[in-house]
Short mmCIF file of C-alpha atoms in Angstrom, two decimals:
data_model
loop_
_atom_site.label_atom_id
_atom_site.label_comp_id
_atom_site.label_asym_id
_atom_site.label_seq_id
_atom_site.Cartn_x
_atom_site.Cartn_y
_atom_site.Cartn_z
CA MET A 284 0.00 0.00 0.00
CA SER A 285 1.42 3.40 -0.95
CA LYS A 286 1.81 6.28 1.49
CA ASN A 287 -0.94 8.12 -0.38
CA ASP A 288 -3.34 5.18 0.04
CA GLU A 289 -2.49 4.99 3.75
CA GLN A 290 -3.21 8.71 4.21
CA GLN A 291 -6.52 8.34 2.38
CA GLN A 292 -7.46 5.36 4.53
CA ARG A 293 -6.56 7.26 7.74
CA LEU A 294 -8.71 10.23 6.68
CA ALA A 295 -11.69 7.97 5.95
CA GLN A 296 -11.16 6.17 9.27
CA LYS A 297 -11.11 9.47 11.20
CA ILE A 298 -14.40 10.57 9.67
CA ASP A 299 -15.95 7.12 10.07
CA SER A 300 -14.87 7.11 13.71
CA ILE A 301 -16.62 10.42 14.40
CA PHE A 302 -19.93 9.20 12.98
CA ASP A 303 -19.60 5.77 14.60
CA GLU A 304 -19.15 7.43 18.00
CA LEU A 305 -22.18 9.65 17.43
CA ALA A 306 -24.29 6.71 16.28
CA THR A 307 -23.20 4.61 19.26
CA MET A 308 -24.04 7.44 21.64
CA HIS A 309 -27.50 7.94 20.13
CA GLU A 310 -28.20 4.21 20.06
CA GLN A 311 -27.17 3.88 23.72
CA LEU A 312 -29.52 6.70 24.64
CA GLY A 313 -32.35 4.96 22.81
CA ARG A 314 -34.80 6.55 20.42
CA GLU A 315 -36.99 8.30 22.97
CA VAL A 316 -34.12 9.79 24.97
CA ALA A 317 -32.31 10.78 21.77
CA LYS A 318 -35.48 12.60 20.65
CA ALA A 319 -35.66 14.46 23.96
CA VAL A 320 -31.98 15.42 23.85
CA LEU A 321 -32.28 16.64 20.27
CA HIS A 322 -35.37 18.66 21.20
CA ILE A 323 -33.62 20.27 24.19
CA HIS A 324 -30.50 21.14 22.19
CA THR A 325 -32.54 22.54 19.33
CA ARG A 326 -34.56 24.79 21.64
CA LYS A 327 -31.60 26.00 23.72
CA THR A 328 -29.18 26.86 20.95
CA LYS A 329 -29.37 29.27 18.05
CA GLU A 330 -28.82 28.02 14.52
CA ALA A 331 -28.01 24.46 15.63
CA GLY A 332 -24.99 25.74 17.60
CA TRP A 333 -24.59 22.34 19.18
CA LEU A 334 -23.39 21.10 15.78
CA ALA A 335 -20.73 23.82 15.37
CA PRO A 336 -17.89 21.79 16.93
CA LEU A 337 -18.72 18.85 14.64
CA HIS A 338 -18.71 21.17 11.63
CA ASP A 339 -15.30 22.57 12.63
CA VAL A 340 -13.73 19.12 13.03
CA LEU A 341 -15.15 17.84 9.75
CA THR A 342 -14.08 21.00 7.90
CA ARG A 343 -10.50 20.54 9.11
CA LEU A 344 -10.53 16.88 8.05
CA PHE A 345 -11.89 17.71 4.59
CA GLU A 346 -9.29 20.49 4.23
CA GLU A 347 -6.60 17.93 5.08
CA GLY A 348 -8.10 15.58 2.48
CA LYS A 349 -8.03 18.32 -0.15
CA ARG A 350 -4.39 19.16 0.64
CA CYS A 351 -3.40 15.49 0.35
CA GLY A 352 -5.41 15.03 -2.86
CA HIS A 353 -7.84 12.49 -1.41
CA VAL A 354 -10.81 14.82 -1.58
CA ARG A 355 -11.01 15.83 -5.20
CA THR A 356 -14.40 17.49 -5.45
CA LYS A 357 -14.48 21.22 -6.13
CA GLN A 358 -16.86 21.77 -3.20
CA SER A 359 -15.36 23.64 -0.26
CA ALA A 360 -14.37 21.77 2.87
CA SER A 361 -17.06 23.68 4.78
CA THR A 362 -19.73 22.65 2.27
CA LEU A 363 -18.60 19.01 2.51
CA ALA A 364 -18.83 19.24 6.31
CA HIS A 365 -22.41 20.56 6.02
CA ILE A 366 -23.36 17.74 3.64
CA ALA A 367 -21.82 15.10 5.92
CA MET A 368 -23.75 16.55 8.87
CA GLN A 369 -26.96 16.58 6.84
CA LEU A 370 -26.46 12.90 6.06
CA TYR A 371 -25.97 12.08 9.72
CA VAL A 372 -28.77 14.24 11.11
CA GLY A 373 -31.13 13.00 8.37
CA ALA A 374 -30.28 9.40 9.19
CA LEU A 375 -30.69 10.17 12.90
CA HIS A 376 -34.14 11.66 12.34
CA LEU A 377 -35.30 8.75 10.19
CA TRP A 378 -33.93 6.30 12.75
CA MET A 379 -35.64 8.11 15.64
CA PHE A 380 -39.00 8.81 14.03
CA SER A 381 -39.64 5.91 11.66
CA TYR A 382 -39.99 2.19 11.39
CA VAL A 383 -36.24 1.65 10.77
CA THR A 384 -35.08 -1.27 12.88
CA ASP A 385 -31.44 -1.38 11.78
CA PRO A 386 -28.82 0.12 14.08
CA LEU A 387 -28.22 3.79 13.26
CA ALA A 388 -24.66 3.15 12.03
CA THR A 389 -25.85 0.40 9.69
CA PHE A 390 -28.72 2.54 8.44
CA MET A 391 -26.32 5.34 7.52
CA THR A 392 -23.70 3.17 5.78
CA ASN A 393 -25.16 3.30 2.25
CA ALA A 394 -25.54 7.08 2.23
CA TRP A 395 -22.09 7.55 3.72
CA ASN A 396 -20.46 5.24 1.14
CA MET A 397 -22.07 7.19 -1.69
CA PHE A 398 -20.84 10.47 -0.19
CA VAL A 399 -17.26 9.18 0.18
CA HIS A 400 -17.29 7.97 -3.44
CA TYR A 401 -18.47 11.42 -4.53
CA ILE A 402 -15.77 13.40 -2.73
CA GLU A 403 -13.00 11.11 -3.95
CA LYS A 404 -13.84 11.57 -7.62
CA GLU A 405 -12.28 14.22 -9.78
CA GLY A 406 -14.28 17.23 -10.86
CA ASP A 407 -17.99 17.90 -10.44
#
């Protein structure tokens, strides 16, 4: 495996790790408690401020990916961070409020894999 491939794999693992930890936390809370926590955070913070630290971390990771050449899309790192968060929060909402019986991490895997494929391709 080349150094470039190893760097790309580490970047993907860092991002996967973030979302796996979030999914594990929400699953451990359970659907009803996760709903309550989300409701409290949404009411207490302006403009989803509770997501700002996640956005900052993801932006830095996507910037690193762009510098290393692993993230090839023309979208900004900040935009990619927003899209990644939308994928997670959308999956979280569907998991909390619907009939989905799969674990949250499993439920999100297909969307996440499509997103990773998108950011690794050239152009757009």
